[in-house]
Short mmCIF file of C-alpha atoms in Angstrom, two decimals:
data_model
loop_
_atom_site.label_atom_id
_atom_site.label_comp_id
_atom_site.label_asym_id
_atom_site.label_seq_id
_atom_site.Cartn_x
_atom_site.Cartn_y
_atom_site.Cartn_z
CA UNK A 1 0.00 0.00 0.00
CA UNK A 2 2.83 2.43 0.88
CA UNK A 3 4.45 1.73 -2.47
CA UNK A 4 1.15 2.52 -4.26
CA UNK A 5 0.80 5.85 -2.43
CA UNK A 6 4.41 6.73 -3.25
CA UNK A 7 3.82 5.98 -6.92
CA UNK A 8 0.68 8.16 -6.97
CA UNK A 9 2.52 11.02 -5.30
CA UNK A 10 5.34 10.90 -7.86
CA UNK A 11 2.80 10.81 -10.69
CA UNK A 12 1.01 13.87 -9.34
CA UNK A 13 4.22 15.83 -8.92
CA UNK A 14 5.54 15.01 -12.37
CA UNK A 15 2.22 15.81 -14.06
CA UNK A 16 1.73 19.13 -12.27
CA UNK A 17 2.46 22.21 -14.39
CA UNK A 18 5.84 23.79 -13.74
CA UNK A 19 5.93 27.20 -12.12
CA UNK A 20 6.52 30.10 -14.45
CA UNK A 21 10.12 31.22 -14.49
CA UNK A 22 9.63 34.77 -15.82
CA UNK A 23 8.67 37.57 -13.44
CA UNK A 24 7.23 40.90 -14.57
CA UNK A 25 7.54 44.08 -12.51
CA UNK A 26 5.62 47.26 -13.31
CA UNK A 27 7.37 50.61 -12.74
CA UNK A 28 6.75 54.32 -13.02
CA UNK A 29 9.11 57.28 -12.84
CA UNK A 30 8.53 61.00 -12.26
CA UNK A 31 11.66 62.09 -14.19
CA UNK A 32 11.70 65.66 -12.90
CA UNK A 33 14.01 68.29 -14.37
CA UNK A 34 14.99 71.43 -12.46
CA UNK A 35 16.61 74.49 -13.96
CA UNK A 36 16.31 78.28 -14.17
CA UNK A 37 13.71 78.20 -11.42
CA UNK A 38 11.46 75.88 -13.44
CA UNK A 39 10.41 72.28 -12.95
CA UNK A 40 9.43 69.99 -15.81
CA UNK A 41 7.82 66.58 -15.35
CA UNK A 42 8.33 63.76 -17.84
CA UNK A 43 6.56 60.85 -16.15
CA UNK A 44 7.17 57.39 -17.56
CA UNK A 45 5.78 53.89 -17.20
CA UNK A 46 7.60 50.67 -18.07
CA UNK A 47 8.11 47.04 -17.11
CA UNK A 48 11.04 44.78 -16.32
CA UNK A 49 11.18 41.07 -17.13
CA UNK A 50 13.54 38.64 -15.44
CA UNK A 51 14.02 34.90 -15.71
CA UNK A 52 13.79 32.19 -18.36
CA UNK A 53 10.56 30.70 -19.77
CA UNK A 54 9.91 27.06 -19.04
CA UNK A 55 9.49 26.29 -22.74
CA UNK A 56 13.18 26.89 -23.46
CA UNK A 57 12.84 30.37 -24.96
CA UNK A 58 15.79 32.72 -24.37
CA UNK A 59 16.18 34.45 -21.02
CA UNK A 60 13.97 37.51 -20.59
CA UNK A 61 16.14 39.93 -18.63
CA UNK A 62 14.98 43.18 -20.21
CA UNK A 63 13.13 46.43 -19.63
CA UNK A 64 10.39 47.67 -21.94
CA UNK A 65 8.96 51.18 -22.20
CA UNK A 66 7.79 53.43 -25.01
CA UNK A 67 8.92 57.04 -25.52
CA UNK A 68 8.99 59.87 -28.00
CA UNK A 69 12.36 59.90 -29.73
CA UNK A 70 12.31 63.64 -30.45
CA UNK A 71 10.20 65.35 -27.79
CA UNK A 72 9.58 69.00 -28.63
CA UNK A 73 6.64 71.28 -27.83
CA UNK A 74 4.80 70.07 -30.95
CA UNK A 75 4.37 66.66 -29.28
CA UNK A 76 1.65 68.30 -27.18
CA UNK A 77 -0.66 68.66 -30.17
CA UNK A 78 0.52 66.26 -32.89
CA UNK A 79 2.05 62.78 -33.22
CA UNK A 80 5.84 62.53 -33.28
CA UNK A 81 8.30 59.71 -33.84
CA UNK A 82 8.49 57.18 -31.05
CA UNK A 83 10.20 53.89 -30.22
CA UNK A 84 10.77 51.35 -27.52
CA UNK A 85 13.28 52.48 -24.92
CA UNK A 86 16.83 51.15 -25.27
CA UNK A 87 17.09 48.12 -23.00
CA UNK A 88 18.06 47.92 -20.28
CA UNK A 89 17.25 51.32 -18.83
CA UNK A 90 20.11 52.92 -16.84
CA UNK A 91 20.62 51.33 -13.41
CA UNK A 92 20.40 54.71 -11.66
CA UNK A 93 17.10 55.44 -13.41
CA UNK A 94 15.72 52.05 -12.38
CA UNK A 95 16.86 52.59 -8.79
CA UNK A 96 15.00 55.89 -8.61
CA UNK A 97 11.78 54.54 -10.15
CA UNK A 98 8.65 53.54 -8.23
CA UNK A 99 8.11 49.78 -8.20
CA UNK A 100 4.39 49.01 -8.04
CA UNK A 101 3.93 45.23 -8.19
CA UNK A 102 5.34 42.05 -9.68
CA UNK A 103 4.19 38.50 -10.33
CA UNK A 104 5.22 35.33 -12.15
CA UNK A 105 4.07 34.83 -15.73
CA UNK A 106 3.04 31.62 -17.38
CA UNK A 107 4.76 30.94 -20.69
CA UNK A 108 1.53 31.90 -22.47
CA UNK A 109 1.40 35.24 -20.64
CA UNK A 110 5.07 35.89 -21.35
CA UNK A 111 4.61 35.32 -25.09
CA UNK A 112 1.49 37.55 -25.04
CA UNK A 113 3.60 40.31 -23.48
CA UNK A 114 6.31 39.89 -26.11
CA UNK A 115 3.68 40.01 -28.86
CA UNK A 116 2.64 43.46 -27.58
CA UNK A 117 6.29 44.52 -27.53
CA UNK A 118 6.77 43.36 -31.14
CA UNK A 119 3.61 45.15 -32.26
CA UNK A 120 4.70 48.46 -30.74
CA UNK A 121 8.24 48.02 -32.08
CA UNK A 122 6.92 47.98 -35.65
CA UNK A 123 4.18 50.63 -35.26
CA UNK A 124 4.09 53.02 -38.26
CA UNK A 125 5.68 56.42 -37.68
CA UNK A 126 4.90 58.89 -36.26
CA UNK A 127 4.06 56.41 -33.51
CA UNK A 128 4.03 58.56 -30.35
CA UNK A 129 0.83 60.44 -29.52
CA UNK A 130 0.80 61.99 -26.07
CA UNK A 131 -2.91 61.39 -25.55
CA UNK A 132 -3.47 58.19 -27.55
CA UNK A 133 -0.30 56.16 -27.96
CA UNK A 134 2.21 56.79 -25.19
CA UNK A 135 3.96 54.99 -22.34
CA UNK A 136 0.70 54.63 -20.40
CA UNK A 137 -1.18 52.96 -23.24
CA UNK A 138 1.85 50.73 -23.83
CA UNK A 139 1.93 49.60 -20.20
CA UNK A 140 -1.85 49.24 -20.30
CA UNK A 141 -1.63 46.78 -23.23
CA UNK A 142 1.10 44.85 -21.42
CA UNK A 143 -1.07 44.61 -18.30
CA UNK A 144 -4.03 43.37 -20.37
CA UNK A 145 -1.76 40.78 -22.01
CA UNK A 146 -1.01 39.34 -18.57
CA UNK A 147 -4.71 39.13 -17.74
CA UNK A 148 -4.93 42.12 -15.38
CA UNK A 149 -7.99 44.33 -15.16
CA UNK A 150 -7.32 47.94 -16.19
CA UNK A 151 -9.14 51.27 -16.37
CA UNK A 152 -10.12 52.95 -19.64
CA UNK A 153 -10.48 56.35 -17.99
CA UNK A 154 -8.74 59.17 -19.91
CA UNK A 155 -7.70 60.76 -16.61
CA UNK A 156 -4.69 58.40 -16.47
CA UNK A 157 -3.40 59.03 -20.01
CA UNK A 158 -0.47 61.20 -18.83
CA UNK A 159 -0.17 59.74 -15.34
CA UNK A 160 1.63 56.36 -15.33
CA UNK A 161 2.07 56.30 -11.55
CA UNK A 162 -1.61 56.89 -10.88
CA UNK A 163 -2.57 54.42 -13.60
CA UNK A 164 -0.46 51.64 -12.07
CA UNK A 165 -1.76 52.43 -8.59
CA UNK A 166 -5.26 51.93 -10.00
CA UNK A 167 -4.25 48.64 -11.68
CA UNK A 168 -2.86 47.47 -8.35
CA UNK A 169 -6.12 48.32 -6.57
CA UNK A 170 -8.28 46.64 -9.22
CA UNK A 171 -6.26 43.43 -9.02
CA UNK A 172 -5.61 43.41 -5.28
CA UNK A 173 -7.00 39.91 -4.74
CA UNK A 174 -4.90 38.37 -7.53
CA UNK A 175 -1.73 40.22 -6.55
CA UNK A 176 -2.24 39.36 -2.89
CA UNK A 177 -2.39 35.66 -3.77
CA UNK A 178 -0.02 35.36 -6.73
CA UNK A 179 2.09 38.48 -6.77
CA UNK A 180 4.19 40.85 -4.77
CA UNK A 181 2.67 44.25 -4.11
CA UNK A 182 5.68 46.50 -3.68
CA UNK A 183 4.35 50.06 -3.97
CA UNK A 184 7.73 51.52 -3.01
CA UNK A 185 8.26 55.18 -3.83
CA UNK A 186 11.89 55.81 -4.65
CA UNK A 187 13.73 58.71 -3.10
CA UNK A 188 14.47 60.31 -6.46
CA UNK A 189 17.89 59.17 -7.64
CA UNK A 190 19.40 62.63 -7.95
CA UNK A 191 21.21 64.09 -10.92
CA UNK A 192 22.91 60.82 -11.92
CA UNK A 193 19.59 59.18 -12.76
CA UNK A 194 18.45 62.27 -14.65
CA UNK A 195 21.73 62.58 -16.52
CA UNK A 196 21.82 58.91 -17.53
CA UNK A 197 18.23 58.91 -18.76
CA UNK A 198 18.76 62.18 -20.64
CA UNK A 199 21.82 60.73 -22.36
CA UNK A 200 19.82 57.68 -23.34
CA UNK A 201 17.03 59.80 -24.82
CA UNK A 202 19.60 61.90 -26.68
CA UNK A 203 21.05 58.68 -28.14
CA UNK A 204 17.57 57.75 -29.38
CA UNK A 205 17.24 61.13 -31.07
CA UNK A 206 20.65 60.78 -32.77
CA UNK A 207 19.76 57.29 -33.99
CA UNK A 208 16.54 58.54 -35.56
CA UNK A 209 18.27 61.47 -37.25
CA UNK A 210 21.06 59.27 -38.62
CA UNK A 211 18.49 56.84 -39.99
CA UNK A 212 16.66 59.65 -41.76
#
């Protein structure tokens, strides 16, 4: 009898689905610039993936966000060129970002996320629209791809932090059981984080100009 129970236990363990090996973390950043007595806010939303899918796909240690590549005042009223952020984002920028929540992805969820990334990567230019196709709508599509409930309210369109706080509240039961609600507000990161992110954005602009 003991041998039968042992055999059944082994069968159950070997037939059980393996735990997902990729974790997604949702971030926002205030990205504040100070100078000449003025303050400018360039809020941003993005995700980080870490781990390796169980199906043998390549490791997924990357960050994904979407930004305007040439952000001038005209971006406030017309579409401009946009692209995925260079990955990974600078370490100092990541350290000064607000981490909202994280959870493990199934392989199916991971591939759904990457399908969104591929779609936005090939979006026809000009691809950045501050009120229709920006970092918030990018993160929103990623959240939907993972099965999270999200808001369609236009009040969040330029507010990634508030949008992700709302996503966290809407999915509190799921995240409480399967995820890790972090909700840590970073202290800011200082000039190093600002300088590194600015240099990265400037590199994007140069790449676009050289291509054209």
